[in-house]
Each structure stands twice: as structure tokens, then as C-alpha cells.
Amino acid sequence: VYEMLFCGFCFVLIAVQANYAPYFFDNGASSTNGNMALLSLSEDTPVGTHVYTLNGTDPEGDPVTYGMTCEAGSRSYFAIDTNFGNITLVEELDREKEDEIEVIVSISDGLSTVAEKVRILVTDANDESPEFINTPYIVQVPENTPSGSSIFKIEAVDKDTGSGGSVTYFLQNIHTNKFTIDRHSGVLRIKTGITLDYEKARTHFVTVVAKDGGGKLRGDNKVFSATTTVTINVEDVQDTPPMFIGMPYYGYVYEDTLAGSEVLTISALDGDRGKPNNINYCLVNGSEGSFEINTTTGAISVIKNPSKLKKEVYELKIQASEINPDGDVTAHVFATVIIRVVDLNNHPPTFYGENGPQNRFELTMYEHPPEGEILRGLKITVNDSDQGANAKFNLRLVGPGGIFRVVPQTVLNEAQVTIIVEHSAAIDYEKFQSLTFKLLAIEVNTPEKFSSTADIVIRLLDTNDNVPKFSSDYYIARIPENSPGGSNVVAVTATDPDSGLWGEVKYSIYGTGADLFLIHPSTGIIYTQPWATLDAEVTAKYNFYVKAEDTEGKYSLAEVFITVLDVNDHSPEFNENIQEKTMIIGSPVKIEAIDQDAEEPNNIVDYSIMQADPANVFDIDQSTGEIKLKSYIRSLDIIHNITKNKDCVWSVVIQAKDRGSPSFSTTAVLKIDITEETLHKGPMATFLMQTKDNPMKALGVLAGVMGIMVVITIMISTAMFWRNKRSNKIMPVRRIIKKRQIHQPRTGAAEKFAIEDDAQSLQNENSNNNVQVPSLPPTAPALPPPAVLAPRLNPTEWRVPTVSGSLSPKFINKQWKKRGSSSTHIALVSELKQKFEKRNTTGNSPHI
């Protein structure tokens, strides 16, 4: 029984000792692993960054897992790897919104879980810009505010801490500003030595910049700033005296003016326009009791009958005073008024329309009227009711010069005013929609120079007077040849300054080079036909005309030059993929491939040997395609030592590759029969060697030569037959040369000639140098020229035809040019010579 109790007691003790809780390591605030105590993170930490590793252990050595939770309703910023404890940031931090984050971290061994609440501090980064508060800023400043005075305080805040939260201020365009700002307090002041003036500038706009002190943001030092505009309204104060307007002042009193009549009115204004005071007028001196002035309106009146006025000219001194609201005079100014007493000339020129006096005349007309045309729509009459010299005045048109002229230019009493077009091109709707002139009538011989004006307003209507104009006389474009149909090539632009439909431009193209292209009628974009295929190898350049036309058919042209850019779209091509060549040792053979591309380097072909067995026998010139044996191979014996192929025929694979990008290549098999040179060098040997690989070519050449010889023989025989049939004469082989008898009388024709049988004469008879006989092919002999057809080269030269020969003076010794003849030529000449001699011996006696 005791043994059983003891055993049971031991079992209970073992079960209690097996369950110890896991715990975190506390590695301090600067550690990146442990229990996360005193962890701080910058608010600019990128999302996805591994920020910490939870680290702990279990006393029993059991594996542990980690966890992290947030309080209910709070935002979850982190994700945790439960097995390894790696904590990753998954939401952006913002210190300005939340500067501390509380989370619960836990560690568990499967049986026991230990949880701790930790607080994570979010540190500041310079991610905020300064912000102005209480905007907009509008400041009212009296114009008499002393320079250097503070007028406003600007305030901006930056939510960052440290240097990133400190704000300094400065102004843009500081050199042109009348203001300055304290960089720390933001107090805006008037610059020292500067005063404000309401009369010069009533409002000032000042741009203020607020800049923080800078700080780190994602590893870089950043400085943020903000701007705002301060509107400074200058308030007027009474600091400017009144001023007269419309000076100088002149008035006239005529002899028929009634006493009490107003002569003229003067006007003065307070120089302070913001809050002007009332103006009071008074006559200081110069009136001599003849004139008075209205203290409020400034109207000057004559109080005597003009016949009682003792002077012709009065100079009145007028004072204008400011009266403040209290009735006190604050400032005053003086002006002089000159009043002249004149006799009767009291009517200035006056303009009249159809309905009476009128000072404004309007007309609507089309632009560009013909020069010399009268503006008949203007019905203007001018009149001066005075008489004599007082009624004479000049007319003048004031405005843009040279466009119109007025007729007449000098008027006495009254005239109909005519305005004539002088410069039609200047009356252009595109430049002016309306023209305004002043028609001025001013007296000529009166001291007053009375004048009147009338406004002439001419409103223009547009016409289609402009031709569409291209931005350039020609357009140059380039397009790759592999561009698909419908590709844009170039855009042309033309403008028509006319208004409405007349200003709309429609584009079209024409010309022999325009078949592959279209143009959008409105935008001017030239593009290829949908079905068009460009090929630089066929046509590399196109040119045609583009027309810009308005609705009435007015147009202009521009020329378009399009270059098709070559692309490498052809492979080099051999004449035959399998070729046979015969190579004489010491002489190269050549293979050639053609690339149909249009431009270099796409059509430059490089050659190389791809395969040969044995490989070390041939060399090829990369550029020309010439193939030759290696330099050490000088005889067939060396070749027989290299290979067991006794027939000396090799098959070589040749590659032709162009230099385009991308590059294309093709191959051909060249069968080379190697032989030694056994014939003597010469044209025939060369020809036979060249035609060894093509025997049909040799047979064709030989057959051609034989055919030519047969045709020439037939032609010679036919010519001889027809000549003998016509004249029944035979040309001699020998020439009979006449000998002149100086002292002997003339006996008979036969005695006066001697026979000359020399080689030179024979050569002349059989050479092809007689201009009367058409030249024959150079390989065939020419017929002997008939004596009767020989040209008379000299007045003393003459010939007498006979049956057996021709008679010619003995002193003629003409040298004939020789031509090279072939063996066939010599044989035919010998045969003809024999026939002529035989016929010469059996023929009739010669007669003249």
C-alpha cells in the first residue's frame, strides 16, 4: 500500500512541472528584436518595410508562435509572421494624425499565452507644407502712413516638429516691392524711405512666401513652402491741392452778347480722388466789374453790355479752394482766364445731316472699294452763318492717314462734303472692322479759329478678298517603306483670314506623284492610301502639289516632297542556288548575289564560305565574292595530297549576307572544278576556258561565226553578178597607168598607157576605203570598187574604164589606209585575184 501511494504521489509532481509559460526577450529600446518595448518609427517609413522582430522563448524549449492585435475600433498598421515574429508595416503612418500606436503582442507555446501591451511612438518627418491662416489677406493702409510702419502680420503654421515645423517669411520681387516682411514674425512693413500715394497707385499686390526649416523625408532633405497674396488698398487722405482741368481757358464775348450771358465755365477737382472735398470758385482780379463767377459751378458770365466793355482782352484771375466738411478752406489754386471781345463772329462752322445739325455720321460698306469711289452713303453739309472772312474755313479729315480724302478742302459759307476713297488696300476688314475719323472744320482768317468736329464711323463688311496661304511653300516628309496603308505622312496648314465660310479651307492634292496618297480635306493631314504599298526599290521619291481652297474657289498651292526610307526587306539572291564553275589554278572564280534594297547598307553584300570539305582549301573576298585557292596550293598534286577526291570537284556552300538591320542572308552551293592551265594564253584559249562550263555557249558562238561567213559570201557573189550583168565589165587586178609623152605626138590610145602592177594598187582595189561603196561588217572583205564610181579627188585625176582595167594618170600615187584582215579575208582576196587574171587573159581587147 505504501508503494502504491508513493508512486501516485510522484506522478502528480511530474505533471505540474511540465507547464511553464513562454516569455519575450527584453533587448532594450535600440534593439530590432525582442518584446517591442519603446519602439519608435518615423512617419515616412514606407509601407511593406520590416520594422521589428518579436523574439522570445519557452523554458521547456517548445516552439513558440507570436501574435499582435489592436484595440477595438483602432486602425491596424502592422502585419505579423506568427512563426518567425517578423512585423511588417502595412498602412502609412501620419504623426500629425496619430503620434502613438498601442498594440498587444503575444507569445504562445501552444498551452500558455503571454500578452503584453506596447506603445509605439511615431516620430516626425518633414512631410507637411506651411499653411497660411485667416486668408485672404486684405489690408487698408492710409496713404500718409509713415515709411517703416507695420501694416499687417501674416501667420503660417507647419504641423511638423523641429526644424520642419519652423516657418520663415519672405517676399517675391523684393527689389520692385514697396514693402518688406520680418522673416521670423511675418510682420509686413512699408520699406524705409518709401511712401504710398493714392493718386499714383491705389492697390498693391504682395506675394508672401512661407518656408519651413527643412528636414528628412524618405532619406532626403526636403524644404516645403507656400505662397499667398496680400492685397493692400491705399486709402486716400487730404494731402493734394485742387487742380484745374481743361486749361488754358479762353472765352469770347461778341457784340451781340446779352448782359448776364455765360461766357465759359471753368472746372477744378480735388487732387484727392478717394474722398474729394467740395470746390469753391472766386474772382480775384481782372474783371473790372464786367464779369462774375458762380462760386459753386465755376461759370463765368458777362454782367455788362458788350458795347460798354472798354478792353478787347480781359485776363481774369480765378481762385479754386477746397472746403472741408467743417467749412474750412484747406487748400487753393489759381488759374488765369482770357476773355476776348470780338465783333459778330459768333458762329462756328456747323455740320448738318438730313435731319439738321449732326456731329456723328455712320456708314456701312464692303472692304476694298475702288479707289476714287465716293462714299455716297454719307450726306454731310457744313455751314458757317457768319459772313465774309469769318465764314471761310478749312475742312480736314483726322484719322488714319492716306485712306480717304475730303472734298472740298476750303469752304466759304456752305458746301456739300464729299469723302473719296484714296487707298483701297488699307480698307481691310481683317485689320479693322470699323474706321473712325474726325471731320474737322476750322476757320481760316479769324483770330478765334472757331472749329467744329464731327465723328465719321465707317463699319466694314467682309468680302472674300484673301487667298488661303500655306505656312510654307513646300513640305518635306519621310516615311519608311514598310509603313502600313493609312499611315500619316505630314500635316500641311493653310489659313484664310476671311470670316465665316470664306475663311474655311479645304485641302486636296494632285499631281503624278499623288496616286498613293490622300489628304484629309479639313485637317490637312496627308496619309497613304489604305491599299498603298510603298517600295523604296521601285520609287524612292514622290512629289506632288497640295491645294488649299476656300468656298469660292480661291486657292494657293504648296509642293510636297516625300522620301520613302529604305528598310532592309530583301535578301541577297544568287542567280542559281546551285552553280558550277571551273577554276584554273592561279585564277579566281567569282560568285555574285544581288540585293534589291535601294540604299546602303541594306544592299551591300558580304560573302563568306559556310561549308567546304576539306575546309582549308578556298578563300573568298568578303566584298567582291572572288574565290581562290589558298596561297600554298599551286598544282593539282597538292590538291590530290589534301583529299582523296581525284576528280578535283568541290561543293562549297557560300553565304551572301547584307549589312542591313536586321540582316538577311542566303546561301548557294558552288561546284568548283579545279584544273591546270594547258592551253597557250590568248583570246581563243581564254574563251574556251570561260565556256568550258557552258558548252552550249561555245557551240552558239561558232554557229554564229559560220552563219556570218555564209551571208557575207552570198552578198559578195550577188553583188558581183549584178555588176557584171549591168556593165559587162570586169574590174582589173592591175592598173594601167598613163605615161605622158612630152615631145612625141599623140599616136594611139594603147601606146599612151603603161601597165603598172604593184602591190599598192592591188591593196587599194581590195580595201574597204571607197566612200562610194557602203561599208560591210569588218570580218568580211569588201568588193573591189568600180572605176566609174571612184570619186574625183583632184581636177587633174581622171580614169578611163576598159574591159580589162582602168586607165589613170601615172603621176597619181594615192596612199590607201590598210585595215587588219583575217585569214578568211586573205583567202577570198586571193581567189578573186585569180579569177580576175584568168578573165583578163581570155577577154576582149580594151576600148575607150
PDB file of C-alpha atoms in Angstrom, residues 598-844:
ATOM      1  CA  ALA A 598      17.543  50.636-102.588  1.00  0.00           C
ATOM      2  CA  GLU A 599      20.075  52.115-100.213  1.00  0.00           C
ATOM      3  CA  GLU A 600      23.263  51.304 -98.395  1.00  0.00           C
ATOM      4  CA  PRO A 601      24.000  49.460 -96.194  1.00  0.00           C
ATOM      5  CA  ASN A 602      20.889  47.376 -96.897  1.00  0.00           C
ATOM      6  CA  ASN A 603      22.094  46.455-100.402  1.00  0.00           C
ATOM      7  CA  ILE A 604      25.771  45.858 -99.581  1.00  0.00           C
ATOM      8  CA  VAL A 605      26.518  42.140 -99.696  1.00  0.00           C
ATOM      9  CA  ASP A 606      29.260  40.360 -97.781  1.00  0.00           C
ATOM     10  CA  TYR A 607      30.335  36.872 -98.823  1.00  0.00           C
ATOM     11  CA  SER A 608      31.615  34.044 -96.694  1.00  0.00           C
ATOM     12  CA  ILE A 609      32.266  30.310 -97.032  1.00  0.00           C
ATOM     13  CA  MET A 610      29.910  28.418 -94.788  1.00  0.00           C
ATOM     14  CA  GLN A 611      30.985  24.865 -95.594  1.00  0.00           C
ATOM     15  CA  ALA A 612      33.703  23.162 -97.641  1.00  0.00           C
ATOM     16  CA  ASP A 613      35.315  19.762 -97.360  1.00  0.00           C
ATOM     17  CA  PRO A 614      38.175  19.939 -96.781  1.00  0.00           C
ATOM     18  CA  ALA A 615      37.736  23.301 -95.157  1.00  0.00           C
ATOM     19  CA  ASN A 616      41.210  24.762 -95.634  1.00  0.00           C
ATOM     20  CA  VAL A 617      41.273  24.950 -99.440  1.00  0.00           C
ATOM     21  CA  PHE A 618      39.484  28.130-100.544  1.00  0.00           C
ATOM     22  CA  ASP A 619      39.495  31.808 -99.585  1.00  0.00           C
ATOM     23  CA  ILE A 620      36.721  34.240-100.522  1.00  0.00           C
ATOM     24  CA  ASP A 621      36.868  38.000-100.834  1.00  0.00           C
ATOM     25  CA  GLN A 622      34.226  39.341 -98.468  1.00  0.00           C
ATOM     26  CA  SER A 623      33.311  42.272-100.696  1.00  0.00           C
ATOM     27  CA  THR A 624      33.664  41.011-104.298  1.00  0.00           C
ATOM     28  CA  GLY A 625      32.797  37.298-103.915  1.00  0.00           C
ATOM     29  CA  GLU A 626      36.007  36.191-105.664  1.00  0.00           C
ATOM     30  CA  ILE A 627      37.000  32.675-104.633  1.00  0.00           C
ATOM     31  CA  LYS A 628      40.576  31.496-104.930  1.00  0.00           C
ATOM     32  CA  LEU A 629      42.719  28.680-103.675  1.00  0.00           C
ATOM     33  CA  LYS A 630      44.848  29.048-100.630  1.00  0.00           C
ATOM     34  CA  SER A 631      48.251  30.514-101.441  1.00  0.00           C
ATOM     35  CA  TYR A 632      50.098  27.274-100.781  1.00  0.00           C
ATOM     36  CA  ILE A 633      48.052  25.358-103.440  1.00  0.00           C
ATOM     37  CA  ARG A 634      49.938  25.778-106.738  1.00  0.00           C
ATOM     38  CA  SER A 635      49.274  22.448-108.538  1.00  0.00           C
ATOM     39  CA  LEU A 636      46.856  19.545-108.751  1.00  0.00           C
ATOM     40  CA  ASP A 637      49.392  17.330-106.986  1.00  0.00           C
ATOM     41  CA  ILE A 638      48.994  19.370-103.810  1.00  0.00           C
ATOM     42  CA  ILE A 639      45.229  19.067-104.072  1.00  0.00           C
ATOM     43  CA  HIS A 640      45.498  15.270-104.533  1.00  0.00           C
ATOM     44  CA  ASN A 641      47.540  15.129-101.361  1.00  0.00           C
ATOM     45  CA  ILE A 642      44.851  17.028 -99.465  1.00  0.00           C
ATOM     46  CA  THR A 643      41.873  14.884-100.474  1.00  0.00           C
ATOM     47  CA  LYS A 644      41.103  11.515-101.960  1.00  0.00           C
ATOM     48  CA  ASN A 645      38.634  13.166-104.341  1.00  0.00           C
ATOM     49  CA  LYS A 646      40.530  12.610-107.586  1.00  0.00           C
ATOM     50  CA  ASP A 647      38.114  14.415-109.883  1.00  0.00           C
ATOM     51  CA  CYS A 648      39.027  17.727-108.151  1.00  0.00           C
ATOM     52  CA  VAL A 649      35.404  18.862-107.869  1.00  0.00           C
ATOM     53  CA  TRP A 650      34.362  20.581-104.627  1.00  0.00           C
ATOM     54  CA  SER A 651      30.968  21.670-103.421  1.00  0.00           C
ATOM     55  CA  VAL A 652      31.283  24.873-101.442  1.00  0.00           C
ATOM     56  CA  VAL A 653      28.394  26.463 -99.553  1.00  0.00           C
ATOM     57  CA  ILE A 654      28.600  30.235 -99.991  1.00  0.00           C
ATOM     58  CA  GLN A 655      26.641  32.659 -97.827  1.00  0.00           C
ATOM     59  CA  ALA A 656      25.680  36.137 -99.052  1.00  0.00           C
ATOM     60  CA  LYS A 657      24.655  38.423 -96.196  1.00  0.00           C
ATOM     61  CA  ASP A 658      23.593  42.056 -96.388  1.00  0.00           C
ATOM     62  CA  ARG A 659      24.561  44.748 -93.871  1.00  0.00           C
ATOM     63  CA  GLY A 660      21.032  45.882 -93.015  1.00  0.00           C
ATOM     64  CA  SER A 661      19.379  45.712 -89.657  1.00  0.00           C
ATOM     65  CA  PRO A 662      18.017  43.146 -89.250  1.00  0.00           C
ATOM     66  CA  SER A 663      20.376  41.406 -91.593  1.00  0.00           C
ATOM     67  CA  PHE A 664      19.226  38.875 -94.228  1.00  0.00           C
ATOM     68  CA  SER A 665      21.279  36.172 -95.851  1.00  0.00           C
ATOM     69  CA  THR A 666      21.012  33.387 -98.388  1.00  0.00           C
ATOM     70  CA  THR A 667      23.238  30.529 -99.438  1.00  0.00           C
ATOM     71  CA  ALA A 668      24.186  28.824-102.669  1.00  0.00           C
ATOM     72  CA  VAL A 669      26.099  25.697-103.490  1.00  0.00           C
ATOM     73  CA  LEU A 670      29.036  26.284-105.803  1.00  0.00           C
ATOM     74  CA  LYS A 671      30.581  23.251-107.508  1.00  0.00           C
ATOM     75  CA  ILE A 672      34.170  24.109-108.404  1.00  0.00           C
ATOM     76  CA  ASP A 673      36.104  22.002-110.935  1.00  0.00           C
ATOM     77  CA  ILE A 674      39.808  22.677-110.405  1.00  0.00           C
ATOM     78  CA  THR A 675      42.167  22.228-113.364  1.00  0.00           C
ATOM     79  CA  GLU A 676      45.567  23.353-114.501  1.00  0.00           C
ATOM     80  CA  GLU A 677      46.136  25.700-117.450  1.00  0.00           C
ATOM     81  CA  THR A 678      47.173  23.595-120.521  1.00  0.00           C
ATOM     82  CA  LEU A 679      46.414  25.914-123.446  1.00  0.00           C
ATOM     83  CA  HIS A 680      48.522  28.743-124.706  1.00  0.00           C
ATOM     84  CA  LYS A 681      47.372  32.055-123.431  1.00  0.00           C
ATOM     85  CA  GLY A 682      45.381  34.041-125.916  1.00  0.00           C
ATOM     86  CA  PRO A 683      41.842  35.137-126.711  1.00  0.00           C
ATOM     87  CA  MET A 684      40.776  31.765-128.033  1.00  0.00           C
ATOM     88  CA  ALA A 685      42.198  29.931-125.048  1.00  0.00           C
ATOM     89  CA  THR A 686      40.564  32.310-122.684  1.00  0.00           C
ATOM     90  CA  PHE A 687      37.266  31.920-124.481  1.00  0.00           C
ATOM     91  CA  LEU A 688      37.456  28.130-124.388  1.00  0.00           C
ATOM     92  CA  MET A 689      38.255  28.130-120.703  1.00  0.00           C
ATOM     93  CA  GLN A 690      35.433  30.507-119.981  1.00  0.00           C
ATOM     94  CA  THR A 691      32.964  28.370-121.936  1.00  0.00           C
ATOM     95  CA  LYS A 692      34.144  25.086-120.568  1.00  0.00           C
ATOM     96  CA  ASP A 693      31.353  25.106-118.016  1.00  0.00           C
ATOM     97  CA  ASN A 694      28.822  26.099-120.668  1.00  0.00           C
ATOM     98  CA  PRO A 695      29.461  24.148-123.916  1.00  0.00           C
ATOM     99  CA  MET A 696      26.233  25.339-125.484  1.00  0.00           C
ATOM    100  CA  LYS A 697      27.596  28.888-125.370  1.00  0.00           C
ATOM    101  CA  ALA A 698      30.673  27.834-127.367  1.00  0.00           C
ATOM    102  CA  LEU A 699      28.552  25.978-129.943  1.00  0.00           C
ATOM    103  CA  GLY A 700      26.313  29.021-130.324  1.00  0.00           C
ATOM    104  CA  VAL A 701      29.265  31.350-130.945  1.00  0.00           C
ATOM    105  CA  LEU A 702      30.797  29.005-133.552  1.00  0.00           C
ATOM    106  CA  ALA A 703      27.452  28.610-135.338  1.00  0.00           C
ATOM    107  CA  GLY A 704      27.070  32.403-135.401  1.00  0.00           C
ATOM    108  CA  VAL A 705      30.501  32.900-136.960  1.00  0.00           C
ATOM    109  CA  MET A 706      29.807  30.316-139.655  1.00  0.00           C
ATOM    110  CA  GLY A 707      26.441  31.882-140.432  1.00  0.00           C
ATOM    111  CA  ILE A 708      28.004  35.339-140.820  1.00  0.00           C
ATOM    112  CA  MET A 709      30.605  33.959-143.204  1.00  0.00           C
ATOM    113  CA  VAL A 710      27.921  32.291-145.370  1.00  0.00           C
ATOM    114  CA  VAL A 711      25.859  35.514-145.530  1.00  0.00           C
ATOM    115  CA  ILE A 712      28.900  37.590-146.470  1.00  0.00           C
ATOM    116  CA  THR A 713      29.841  35.128-149.248  1.00  0.00           C
ATOM    117  CA  ILE A 714      26.315  35.265-150.673  1.00  0.00           C
ATOM    118  CA  MET A 715      26.329  39.057-150.588  1.00  0.00           C
ATOM    119  CA  ILE A 716      29.684  39.249-152.395  1.00  0.00           C
ATOM    120  CA  SER A 717      28.569  36.807-155.105  1.00  0.00           C
ATOM    121  CA  THR A 718      25.280  38.604-155.619  1.00  0.00           C
ATOM    122  CA  ALA A 719      26.964  41.992-155.899  1.00  0.00           C
ATOM    123  CA  MET A 720      29.476  40.740-158.467  1.00  0.00           C
ATOM    124  CA  PHE A 721      26.728  39.104-160.507  1.00  0.00           C
ATOM    125  CA  TRP A 722      24.602  42.230-160.745  1.00  0.00           C
ATOM    126  CA  ARG A 723      27.557  44.482-161.507  1.00  0.00           C
ATOM    127  CA  ASN A 724      28.777  42.291-164.382  1.00  0.00           C
ATOM    128  CA  LYS A 725      25.267  41.961-165.714  1.00  0.00           C
ATOM    129  CA  ARG A 726      24.779  45.762-165.895  1.00  0.00           C
ATOM    130  CA  SER A 727      28.140  46.830-167.369  1.00  0.00           C
ATOM    131  CA  ASN A 728      29.531  43.650-168.857  1.00  0.00           C
ATOM    132  CA  LYS A 729      32.871  44.782-167.434  1.00  0.00           C
ATOM    133  CA  ILE A 730      35.342  43.177-165.129  1.00  0.00           C
ATOM    134  CA  MET A 731      37.382  45.184-162.645  1.00  0.00           C
ATOM    135  CA  PRO A 732      41.084  44.626-163.176  1.00  0.00           C
ATOM    136  CA  VAL A 733      43.556  43.363-160.736  1.00  0.00           C
ATOM    137  CA  ARG A 734      46.255  45.508-162.360  1.00  0.00           C
ATOM    138  CA  ARG A 735      46.113  49.218-163.025  1.00  0.00           C
ATOM    139  CA  ILE A 736      47.090  50.740-166.387  1.00  0.00           C
ATOM    140  CA  ILE A 737      48.917  53.950-165.675  1.00  0.00           C
ATOM    141  CA  LYS A 738      49.097  56.632-168.362  1.00  0.00           C
ATOM    142  CA  LYS A 739      52.522  57.937-169.306  1.00  0.00           C
ATOM    143  CA  ARG A 740      52.653  61.487-170.537  1.00  0.00           C
ATOM    144  CA  GLN A 741      54.644  61.926-173.783  1.00  0.00           C
ATOM    145  CA  ILE A 742      56.229  65.361-173.576  1.00  0.00           C
ATOM    146  CA  HIS A 743      57.832  65.704-177.073  1.00  0.00           C
ATOM    147  CA  GLN A 744      56.088  62.935-179.048  1.00  0.00           C
ATOM    148  CA  PRO A 745      52.868  63.348-180.908  1.00  0.00           C
ATOM    149  CA  ARG A 746      49.835  61.514-179.794  1.00  0.00           C
ATOM    150  CA  THR A 747      49.502  58.257-181.806  1.00  0.00           C
ATOM    151  CA  GLY A 748      47.030  55.849-180.232  1.00  0.00           C
ATOM    152  CA  ALA A 749      45.277  55.254-177.029  1.00  0.00           C
ATOM    153  CA  ALA A 750      47.044  51.933-176.379  1.00  0.00           C
ATOM    154  CA  GLU A 751      50.513  53.442-176.776  1.00  0.00           C
ATOM    155  CA  LYS A 752      49.872  56.228-174.304  1.00  0.00           C
ATOM    156  CA  PHE A 753      49.441  53.939-171.326  1.00  0.00           C
ATOM    157  CA  ALA A 754      51.795  51.665-169.448  1.00  0.00           C
ATOM    158  CA  ILE A 755      50.833  48.795-167.178  1.00  0.00           C
ATOM    159  CA  GLU A 756      51.676  49.250-163.545  1.00  0.00           C
ATOM    160  CA  ASP A 757      51.295  46.067-161.467  1.00  0.00           C
ATOM    161  CA  ASP A 758      52.312  46.932-157.925  1.00  0.00           C
ATOM    162  CA  ALA A 759      51.177  45.727-154.548  1.00  0.00           C
ATOM    163  CA  GLN A 760      49.971  49.127-153.556  1.00  0.00           C
ATOM    164  CA  SER A 761      47.435  49.247-156.375  1.00  0.00           C
ATOM    165  CA  LEU A 762      46.291  45.745-155.546  1.00  0.00           C
ATOM    166  CA  GLN A 763      45.780  46.590-151.925  1.00  0.00           C
ATOM    167  CA  ASN A 764      43.748  49.625-152.881  1.00  0.00           C
ATOM    168  CA  GLU A 765      41.481  47.539-155.106  1.00  0.00           C
ATOM    169  CA  ASN A 766      40.617  45.165-152.272  1.00  0.00           C
ATOM    170  CA  SER A 767      40.454  47.541-149.284  1.00  0.00           C
ATOM    171  CA  ASN A 768      37.223  48.823-147.794  1.00  0.00           C
ATOM    172  CA  ASN A 769      38.019  52.523-148.087  1.00  0.00           C
ATOM    173  CA  ASN A 770      35.998  53.649-151.106  1.00  0.00           C
ATOM    174  CA  VAL A 771      33.443  56.206-149.928  1.00  0.00           C
ATOM    175  CA  GLN A 772      31.068  55.290-152.754  1.00  0.00           C
ATOM    176  CA  VAL A 773      30.704  51.660-151.556  1.00  0.00           C
ATOM    177  CA  PRO A 774      28.781  51.052-148.304  1.00  0.00           C
ATOM    178  CA  SER A 775      30.950  49.598-145.569  1.00  0.00           C
ATOM    179  CA  LEU A 776      30.421  45.920-144.737  1.00  0.00           C
ATOM    180  CA  PRO A 777      30.976  44.080-141.447  1.00  0.00           C
ATOM    181  CA  PRO A 778      34.653  44.165-140.523  1.00  0.00           C
ATOM    182  CA  THR A 779      35.078  40.398-140.730  1.00  0.00           C
ATOM    183  CA  ALA A 780      34.149  40.227-144.439  1.00  0.00           C
ATOM    184  CA  PRO A 781      36.188  41.577-147.423  1.00  0.00           C
ATOM    185  CA  ALA A 782      34.843  44.460-149.484  1.00  0.00           C
ATOM    186  CA  LEU A 783      34.289  44.220-153.229  1.00  0.00           C
ATOM    187  CA  PRO A 784      36.778  45.989-155.489  1.00  0.00           C
ATOM    188  CA  PRO A 785      35.353  49.465-156.199  1.00  0.00           C
ATOM    189  CA  PRO A 786      34.222  50.079-159.804  1.00  0.00           C
ATOM    190  CA  ALA A 787      36.411  52.575-161.575  1.00  0.00           C
ATOM    191  CA  VAL A 788      33.450  54.531-162.907  1.00  0.00           C
ATOM    192  CA  LEU A 789      32.213  55.229-159.335  1.00  0.00           C
ATOM    193  CA  ALA A 790      35.542  56.415-157.907  1.00  0.00           C
ATOM    194  CA  PRO A 791      35.290  59.982-156.586  1.00  0.00           C
ATOM    195  CA  ARG A 792      37.186  62.716-158.392  1.00  0.00           C
ATOM    196  CA  LEU A 793      39.596  63.787-155.682  1.00  0.00           C
ATOM    197  CA  ASN A 794      41.570  66.203-157.899  1.00  0.00           C
ATOM    198  CA  PRO A 795      40.772  68.107-161.079  1.00  0.00           C
ATOM    199  CA  THR A 796      43.840  66.555-162.779  1.00  0.00           C
ATOM    200  CA  GLU A 797      42.893  62.982-161.811  1.00  0.00           C
ATOM    201  CA  TRP A 798      40.895  61.028-164.345  1.00  0.00           C
ATOM    202  CA  ARG A 799      40.230  57.383-165.281  1.00  0.00           C
ATOM    203  CA  VAL A 800      39.056  55.649-168.453  1.00  0.00           C
ATOM    204  CA  PRO A 801      37.157  52.382-167.957  1.00  0.00           C
ATOM    205  CA  THR A 802      38.202  49.461-170.140  1.00  0.00           C
ATOM    206  CA  VAL A 803      37.304  45.795-170.296  1.00  0.00           C
ATOM    207  CA  SER A 804      40.462  44.665-168.545  1.00  0.00           C
ATOM    208  CA  GLY A 805      41.242  47.605-166.269  1.00  0.00           C
ATOM    209  CA  SER A 806      41.068  51.288-165.711  1.00  0.00           C
ATOM    210  CA  LEU A 807      43.352  53.948-167.097  1.00  0.00           C
ATOM    211  CA  SER A 808      44.658  56.596-164.755  1.00  0.00           C
ATOM    212  CA  PRO A 809      47.433  59.183-164.920  1.00  0.00           C
ATOM    213  CA  LYS A 810      50.757  57.775-163.968  1.00  0.00           C
ATOM    214  CA  PHE A 811      51.625  60.604-161.589  1.00  0.00           C
ATOM    215  CA  ILE A 812      48.788  59.690-159.230  1.00  0.00           C
ATOM    216  CA  ASN A 813      50.242  57.802-156.285  1.00  0.00           C
ATOM    217  CA  LYS A 814      47.440  57.777-153.702  1.00  0.00           C
ATOM    218  CA  GLN A 815      48.319  56.042-150.443  1.00  0.00           C
ATOM    219  CA  TRP A 816      45.404  53.933-149.051  1.00  0.00           C
ATOM    220  CA  LYS A 817      44.997  53.070-145.457  1.00  0.00           C
ATOM    221  CA  LYS A 818      45.336  49.451-144.537  1.00  0.00           C
ATOM    222  CA  ARG A 819      42.854  47.589-142.396  1.00  0.00           C
ATOM    223  CA  GLY A 820      43.568  44.447-140.481  1.00  0.00           C
ATOM    224  CA  SER A 821      42.149  41.362-142.196  1.00  0.00           C
ATOM    225  CA  SER A 822      41.541  37.888-141.054  1.00  0.00           C
ATOM    226  CA  SER A 823      42.674  34.697-142.747  1.00  0.00           C
ATOM    227  CA  THR A 824      39.261  34.408-144.405  1.00  0.00           C
ATOM    228  CA  HIS A 825      39.750  37.869-145.852  1.00  0.00           C
ATOM    229  CA  ILE A 826      43.127  36.930-147.398  1.00  0.00           C
ATOM    230  CA  ALA A 827      41.754  33.718-148.883  1.00  0.00           C
ATOM    231  CA  LEU A 828      38.844  35.497-150.583  1.00  0.00           C
ATOM    232  CA  VAL A 829      41.159  38.171-151.992  1.00  0.00           C
ATOM    233  CA  SER A 830      43.464  35.535-153.450  1.00  0.00           C
ATOM    234  CA  GLU A 831      40.512  33.760-155.035  1.00  0.00           C
ATOM    235  CA  LEU A 832      39.189  36.965-156.581  1.00  0.00           C
ATOM    236  CA  LYS A 833      42.653  37.855-157.880  1.00  0.00           C
ATOM    237  CA  GLN A 834      42.962  34.527-159.682  1.00  0.00           C
ATOM    238  CA  LYS A 835      39.514  34.891-161.245  1.00  0.00           C
ATOM    239  CA  PHE A 836      40.286  38.413-162.468  1.00  0.00           C
ATOM    240  CA  GLU A 837      43.620  37.396-164.046  1.00  0.00           C
ATOM    241  CA  LYS A 838      42.011  34.442-165.780  1.00  0.00           C
ATOM    242  CA  ARG A 839      39.242  36.569-167.216  1.00  0.00           C
ATOM    243  CA  ASN A 840      41.799  39.229-168.170  1.00  0.00           C
ATOM    244  CA  THR A 841      43.726  36.859-170.395  1.00  0.00           C
ATOM    245  CA  THR A 842      40.640  35.493-172.203  1.00  0.00           C
ATOM    246  CA  GLY A 843      38.660  38.748-172.511  1.00  0.00           C
ATOM    247  CA  ASN A 844      38.224  41.138-175.449  1.00  0.00           C
TER     248      ASN A 844
END
